[in-house]
PDB file of C-alpha atoms in Angstrom:
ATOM      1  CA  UNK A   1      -4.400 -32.116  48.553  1.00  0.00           C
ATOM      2  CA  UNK A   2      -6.814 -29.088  48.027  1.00  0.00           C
ATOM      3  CA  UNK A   3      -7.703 -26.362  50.111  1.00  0.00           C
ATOM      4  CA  UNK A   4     -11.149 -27.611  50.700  1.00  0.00           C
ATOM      5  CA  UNK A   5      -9.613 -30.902  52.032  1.00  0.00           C
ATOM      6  CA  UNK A   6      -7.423 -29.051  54.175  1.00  0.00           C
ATOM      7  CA  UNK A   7      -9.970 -26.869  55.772  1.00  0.00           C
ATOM      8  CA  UNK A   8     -12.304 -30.356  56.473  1.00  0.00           C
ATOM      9  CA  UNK A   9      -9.054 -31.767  58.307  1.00  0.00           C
ATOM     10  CA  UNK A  10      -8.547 -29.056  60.052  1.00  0.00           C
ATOM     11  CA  UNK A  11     -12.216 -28.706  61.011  1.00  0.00           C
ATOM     12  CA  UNK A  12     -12.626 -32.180  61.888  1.00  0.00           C
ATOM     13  CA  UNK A  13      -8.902 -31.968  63.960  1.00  0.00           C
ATOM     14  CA  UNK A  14     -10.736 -29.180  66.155  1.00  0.00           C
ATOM     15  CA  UNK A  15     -13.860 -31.021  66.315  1.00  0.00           C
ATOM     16  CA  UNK A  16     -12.143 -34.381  67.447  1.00  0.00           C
ATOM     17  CA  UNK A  17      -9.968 -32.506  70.194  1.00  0.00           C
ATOM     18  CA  UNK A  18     -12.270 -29.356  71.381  1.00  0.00           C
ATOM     19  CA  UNK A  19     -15.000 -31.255  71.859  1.00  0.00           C
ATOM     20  CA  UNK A  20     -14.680 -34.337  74.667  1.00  0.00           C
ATOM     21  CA  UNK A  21     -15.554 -36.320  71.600  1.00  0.00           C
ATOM     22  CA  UNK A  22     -13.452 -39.138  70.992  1.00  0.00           C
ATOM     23  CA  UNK A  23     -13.414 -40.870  67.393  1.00  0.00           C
ATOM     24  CA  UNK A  24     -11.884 -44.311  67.656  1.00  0.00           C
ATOM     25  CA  UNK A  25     -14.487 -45.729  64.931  1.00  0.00           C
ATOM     26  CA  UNK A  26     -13.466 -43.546  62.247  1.00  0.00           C
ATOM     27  CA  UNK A  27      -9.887 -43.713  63.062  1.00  0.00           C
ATOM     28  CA  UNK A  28     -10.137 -47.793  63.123  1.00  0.00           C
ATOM     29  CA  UNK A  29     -12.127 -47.748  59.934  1.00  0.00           C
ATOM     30  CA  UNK A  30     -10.310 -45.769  57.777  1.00  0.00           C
ATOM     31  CA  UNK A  31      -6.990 -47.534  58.863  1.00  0.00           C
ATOM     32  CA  UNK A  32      -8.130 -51.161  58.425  1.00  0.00           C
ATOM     33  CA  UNK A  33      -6.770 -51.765  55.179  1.00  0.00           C
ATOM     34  CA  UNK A  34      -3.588 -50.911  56.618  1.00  0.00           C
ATOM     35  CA  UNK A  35      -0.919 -53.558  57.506  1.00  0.00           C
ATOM     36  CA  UNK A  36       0.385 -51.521  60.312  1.00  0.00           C
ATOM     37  CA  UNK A  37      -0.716 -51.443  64.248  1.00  0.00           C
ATOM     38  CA  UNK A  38      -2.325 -48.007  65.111  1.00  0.00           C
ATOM     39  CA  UNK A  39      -0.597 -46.093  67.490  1.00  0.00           C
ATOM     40  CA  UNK A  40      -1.222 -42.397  69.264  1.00  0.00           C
ATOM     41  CA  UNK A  41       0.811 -39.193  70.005  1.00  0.00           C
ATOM     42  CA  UNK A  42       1.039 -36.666  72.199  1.00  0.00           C
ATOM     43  CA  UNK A  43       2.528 -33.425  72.135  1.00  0.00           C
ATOM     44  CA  UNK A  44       2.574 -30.463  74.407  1.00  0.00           C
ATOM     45  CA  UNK A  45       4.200 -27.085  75.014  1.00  0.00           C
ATOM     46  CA  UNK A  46       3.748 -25.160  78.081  1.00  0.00           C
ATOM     47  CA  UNK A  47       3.694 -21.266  78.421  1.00  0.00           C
ATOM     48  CA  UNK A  48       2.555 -18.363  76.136  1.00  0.00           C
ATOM     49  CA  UNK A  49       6.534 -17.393  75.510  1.00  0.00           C
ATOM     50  CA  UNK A  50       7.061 -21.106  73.789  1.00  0.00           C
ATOM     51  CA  UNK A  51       7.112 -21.307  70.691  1.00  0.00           C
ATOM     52  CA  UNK A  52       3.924 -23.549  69.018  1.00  0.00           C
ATOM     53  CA  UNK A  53       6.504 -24.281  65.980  1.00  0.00           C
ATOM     54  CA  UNK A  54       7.517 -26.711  69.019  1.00  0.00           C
ATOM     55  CA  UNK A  55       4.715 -29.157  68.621  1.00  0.00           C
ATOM     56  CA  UNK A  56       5.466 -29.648  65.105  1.00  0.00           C
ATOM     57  CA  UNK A  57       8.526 -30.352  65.874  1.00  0.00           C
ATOM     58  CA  UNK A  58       7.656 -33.301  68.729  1.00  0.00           C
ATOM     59  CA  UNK A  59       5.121 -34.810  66.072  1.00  0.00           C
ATOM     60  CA  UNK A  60       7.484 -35.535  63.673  1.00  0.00           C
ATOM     61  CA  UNK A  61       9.790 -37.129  65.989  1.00  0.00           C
ATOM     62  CA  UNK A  62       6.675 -39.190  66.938  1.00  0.00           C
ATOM     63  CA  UNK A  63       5.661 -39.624  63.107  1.00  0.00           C
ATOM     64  CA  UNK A  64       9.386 -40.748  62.385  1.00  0.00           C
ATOM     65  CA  UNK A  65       9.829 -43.198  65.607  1.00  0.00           C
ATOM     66  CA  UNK A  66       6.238 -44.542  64.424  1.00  0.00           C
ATOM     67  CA  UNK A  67       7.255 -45.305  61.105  1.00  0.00           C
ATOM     68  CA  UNK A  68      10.197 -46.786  62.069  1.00  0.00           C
ATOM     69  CA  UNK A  69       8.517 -49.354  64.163  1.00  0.00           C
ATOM     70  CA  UNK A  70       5.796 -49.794  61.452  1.00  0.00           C
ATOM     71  CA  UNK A  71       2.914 -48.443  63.255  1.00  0.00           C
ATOM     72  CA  UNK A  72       0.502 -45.263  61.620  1.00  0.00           C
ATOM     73  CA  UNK A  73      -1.047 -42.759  63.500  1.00  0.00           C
ATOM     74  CA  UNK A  74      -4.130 -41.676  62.448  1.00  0.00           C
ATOM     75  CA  UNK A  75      -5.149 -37.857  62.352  1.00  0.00           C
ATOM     76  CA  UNK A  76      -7.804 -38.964  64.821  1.00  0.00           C
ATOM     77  CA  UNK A  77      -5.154 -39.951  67.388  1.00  0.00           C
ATOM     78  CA  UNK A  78      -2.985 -36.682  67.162  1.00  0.00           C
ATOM     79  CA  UNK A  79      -3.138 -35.218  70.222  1.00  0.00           C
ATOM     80  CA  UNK A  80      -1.735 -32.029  71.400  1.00  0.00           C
ATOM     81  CA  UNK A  81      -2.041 -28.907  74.127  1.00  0.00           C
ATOM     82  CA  UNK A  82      -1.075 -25.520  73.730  1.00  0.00           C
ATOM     83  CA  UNK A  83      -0.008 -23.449  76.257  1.00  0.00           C
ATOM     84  CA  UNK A  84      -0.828 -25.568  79.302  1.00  0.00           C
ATOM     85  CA  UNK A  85       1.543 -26.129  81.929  1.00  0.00           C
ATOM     86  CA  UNK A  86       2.828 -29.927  82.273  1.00  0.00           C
ATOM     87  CA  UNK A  87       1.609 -29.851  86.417  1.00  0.00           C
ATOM     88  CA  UNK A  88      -2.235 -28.888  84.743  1.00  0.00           C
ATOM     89  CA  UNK A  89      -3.477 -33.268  84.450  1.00  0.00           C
ATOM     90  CA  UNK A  90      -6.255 -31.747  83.433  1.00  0.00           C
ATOM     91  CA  UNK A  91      -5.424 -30.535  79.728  1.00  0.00           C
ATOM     92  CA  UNK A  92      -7.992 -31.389  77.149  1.00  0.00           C
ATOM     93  CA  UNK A  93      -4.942 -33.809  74.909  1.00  0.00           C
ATOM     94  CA  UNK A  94      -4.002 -35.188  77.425  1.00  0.00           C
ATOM     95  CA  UNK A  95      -7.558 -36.329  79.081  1.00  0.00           C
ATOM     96  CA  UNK A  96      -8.344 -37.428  75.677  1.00  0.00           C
ATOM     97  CA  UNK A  97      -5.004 -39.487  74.857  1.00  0.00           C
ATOM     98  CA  UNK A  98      -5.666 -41.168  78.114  1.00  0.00           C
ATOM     99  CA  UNK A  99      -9.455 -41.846  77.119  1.00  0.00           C
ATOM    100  CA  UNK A 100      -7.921 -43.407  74.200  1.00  0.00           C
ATOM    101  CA  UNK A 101      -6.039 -46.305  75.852  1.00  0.00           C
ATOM    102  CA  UNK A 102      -8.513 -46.965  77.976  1.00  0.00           C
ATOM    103  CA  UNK A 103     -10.920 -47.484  74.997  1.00  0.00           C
ATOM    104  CA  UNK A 104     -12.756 -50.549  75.225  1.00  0.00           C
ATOM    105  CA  UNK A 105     -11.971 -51.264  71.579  1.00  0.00           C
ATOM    106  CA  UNK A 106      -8.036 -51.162  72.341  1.00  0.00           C
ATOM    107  CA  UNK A 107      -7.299 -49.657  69.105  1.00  0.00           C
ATOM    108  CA  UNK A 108      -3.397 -48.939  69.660  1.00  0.00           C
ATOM    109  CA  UNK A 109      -0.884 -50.923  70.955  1.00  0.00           C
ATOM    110  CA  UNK A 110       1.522 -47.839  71.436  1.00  0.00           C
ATOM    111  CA  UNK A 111       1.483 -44.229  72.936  1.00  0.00           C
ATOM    112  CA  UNK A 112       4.653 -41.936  71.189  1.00  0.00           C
ATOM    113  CA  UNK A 113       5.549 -38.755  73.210  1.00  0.00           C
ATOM    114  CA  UNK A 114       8.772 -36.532  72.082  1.00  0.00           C
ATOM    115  CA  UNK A 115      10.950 -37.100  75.516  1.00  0.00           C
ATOM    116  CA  UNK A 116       8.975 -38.138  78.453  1.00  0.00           C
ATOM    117  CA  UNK A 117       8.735 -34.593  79.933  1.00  0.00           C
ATOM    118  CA  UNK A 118       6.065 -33.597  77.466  1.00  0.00           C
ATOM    119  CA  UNK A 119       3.514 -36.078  79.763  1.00  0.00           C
ATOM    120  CA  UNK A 120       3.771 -33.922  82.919  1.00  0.00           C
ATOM    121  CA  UNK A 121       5.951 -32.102  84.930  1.00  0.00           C
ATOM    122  CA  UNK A 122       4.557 -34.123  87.726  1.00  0.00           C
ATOM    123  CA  UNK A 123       6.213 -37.043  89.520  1.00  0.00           C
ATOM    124  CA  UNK A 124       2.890 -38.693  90.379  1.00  0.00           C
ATOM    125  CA  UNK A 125       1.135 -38.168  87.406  1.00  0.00           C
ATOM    126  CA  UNK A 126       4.213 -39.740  85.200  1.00  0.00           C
ATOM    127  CA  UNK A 127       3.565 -43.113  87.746  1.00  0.00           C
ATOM    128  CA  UNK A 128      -0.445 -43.064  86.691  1.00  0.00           C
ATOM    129  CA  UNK A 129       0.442 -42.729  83.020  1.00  0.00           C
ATOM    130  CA  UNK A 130       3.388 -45.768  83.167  1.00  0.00           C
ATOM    131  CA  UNK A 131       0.675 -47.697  85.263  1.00  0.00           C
ATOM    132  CA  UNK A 132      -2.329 -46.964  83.124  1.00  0.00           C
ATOM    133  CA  UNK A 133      -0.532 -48.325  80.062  1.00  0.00           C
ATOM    134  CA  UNK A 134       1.201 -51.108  81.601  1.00  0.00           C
ATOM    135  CA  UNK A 135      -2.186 -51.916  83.386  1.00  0.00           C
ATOM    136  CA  UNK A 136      -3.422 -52.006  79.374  1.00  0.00           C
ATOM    137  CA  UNK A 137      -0.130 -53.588  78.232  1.00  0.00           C
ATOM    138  CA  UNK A 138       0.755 -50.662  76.057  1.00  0.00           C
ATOM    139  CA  UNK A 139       3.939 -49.698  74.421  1.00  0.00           C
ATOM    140  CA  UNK A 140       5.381 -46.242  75.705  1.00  0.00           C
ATOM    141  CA  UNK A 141       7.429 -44.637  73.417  1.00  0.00           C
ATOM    142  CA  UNK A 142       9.815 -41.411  74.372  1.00  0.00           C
ATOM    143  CA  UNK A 143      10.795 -40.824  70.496  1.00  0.00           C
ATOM    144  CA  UNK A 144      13.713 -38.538  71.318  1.00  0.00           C
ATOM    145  CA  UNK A 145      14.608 -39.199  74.676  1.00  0.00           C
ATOM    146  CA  UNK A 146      14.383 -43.356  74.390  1.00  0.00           C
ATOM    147  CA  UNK A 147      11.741 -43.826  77.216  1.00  0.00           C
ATOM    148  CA  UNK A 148      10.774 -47.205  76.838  1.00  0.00           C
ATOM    149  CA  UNK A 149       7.905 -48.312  78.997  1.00  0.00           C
ATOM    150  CA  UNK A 150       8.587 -51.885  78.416  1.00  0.00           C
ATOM    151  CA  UNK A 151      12.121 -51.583  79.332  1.00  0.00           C
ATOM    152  CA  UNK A 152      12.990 -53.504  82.411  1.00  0.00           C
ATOM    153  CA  UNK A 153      13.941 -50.515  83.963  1.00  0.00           C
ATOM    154  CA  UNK A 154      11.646 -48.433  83.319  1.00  0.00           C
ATOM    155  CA  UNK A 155      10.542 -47.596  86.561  1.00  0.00           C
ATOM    156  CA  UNK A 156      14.507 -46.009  87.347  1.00  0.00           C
ATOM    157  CA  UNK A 157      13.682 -44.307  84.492  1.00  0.00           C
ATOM    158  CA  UNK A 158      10.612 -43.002  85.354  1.00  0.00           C
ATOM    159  CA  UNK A 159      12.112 -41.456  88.755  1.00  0.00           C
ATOM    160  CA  UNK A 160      15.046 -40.107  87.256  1.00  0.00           C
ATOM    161  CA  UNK A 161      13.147 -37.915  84.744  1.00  0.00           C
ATOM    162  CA  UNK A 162      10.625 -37.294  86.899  1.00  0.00           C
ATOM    163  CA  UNK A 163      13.631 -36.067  88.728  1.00  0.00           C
ATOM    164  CA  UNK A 164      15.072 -34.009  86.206  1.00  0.00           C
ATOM    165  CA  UNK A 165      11.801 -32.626  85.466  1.00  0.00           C
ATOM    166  CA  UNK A 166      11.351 -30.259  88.646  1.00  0.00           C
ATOM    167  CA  UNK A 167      14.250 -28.743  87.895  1.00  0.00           C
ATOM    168  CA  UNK A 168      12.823 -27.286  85.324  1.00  0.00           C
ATOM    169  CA  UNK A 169      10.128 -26.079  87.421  1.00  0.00           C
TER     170      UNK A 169
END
């Protein structure tokens, strides 16, 4: 690891999650001599006065719970928002996690997030996300709280957090 390769990750991170560019391609190419399934991750932390030391922290939970279950997550499918309020569905990470398993290609089989609450601090949009996977038949992962999306009861789940949640708000 050099500093020149770390500056080209870093420029191609910003590239790949700035732009509305998705790279699925890449990500799939460089990983197919892997014998794990792909997977993605998404981290989030919400207000200026947060620390961003916090997203670190929720990707390695996702890195760990990924390795555990023998999937890899590919730079590519890192995705994260800073400073944006869980009730904003419109963050950049998130949009482009959510282009991601609807790609055509279906290149993951699994979404990781920290503890559920890191998806929205919204009710509804926690139902759209459970649907949009399940609608896909994706995995949902909480990798510290133990959301499961393909628990049978996931849906109690879903309404108690989603519960818990706006007290926070």
């Amino acid at each position: 690891m050099t500093d020149d390769v770390i500056q080209q990750m870093v420029a191609h991170y910003k590239e790949c999650h700035q732009s509305q560019r998705l790279d699925v391609t890449t990500a799939m190419d460089r990983s197919n001599g892997l014998q794990l399934k792909l997977a993605a991750a998404y981290a989030r932390y919400s207000c200026d006065n947060s620390s961003p030391t916090s997203i670190v922290d929720q990707m390695v939970n996702c890195l760990h719970k990924a390795d555990a279950e023998g999937r890899f997550i590919p730079w590519e499918f890192i995705f994260t928002d800073y400073s944006v309020s869980g009730l904003d569905s419109g963050r950049r990470g998130y949009l482009n996690c959510k282009e991601l398993i609807n790609a055509p290609e279906k290149p993951i089989d699994t979404v990781y997030i920290d503890d559920f609450t890191r998806a929205s601090r919204d009710s509804l949009e926690w139902w759209k996300l459970g649907w949009f996977c399940k609608r896909r038949c994706l995995r949902m992962i909480g990798a510290s709280d133990g959301f499961d999306l393909s628990s049978p009861n996931w849906d109690i789940f879903i309404t108690i957090y989603g519960l818990l949640s706006r007290l926070f708000i």
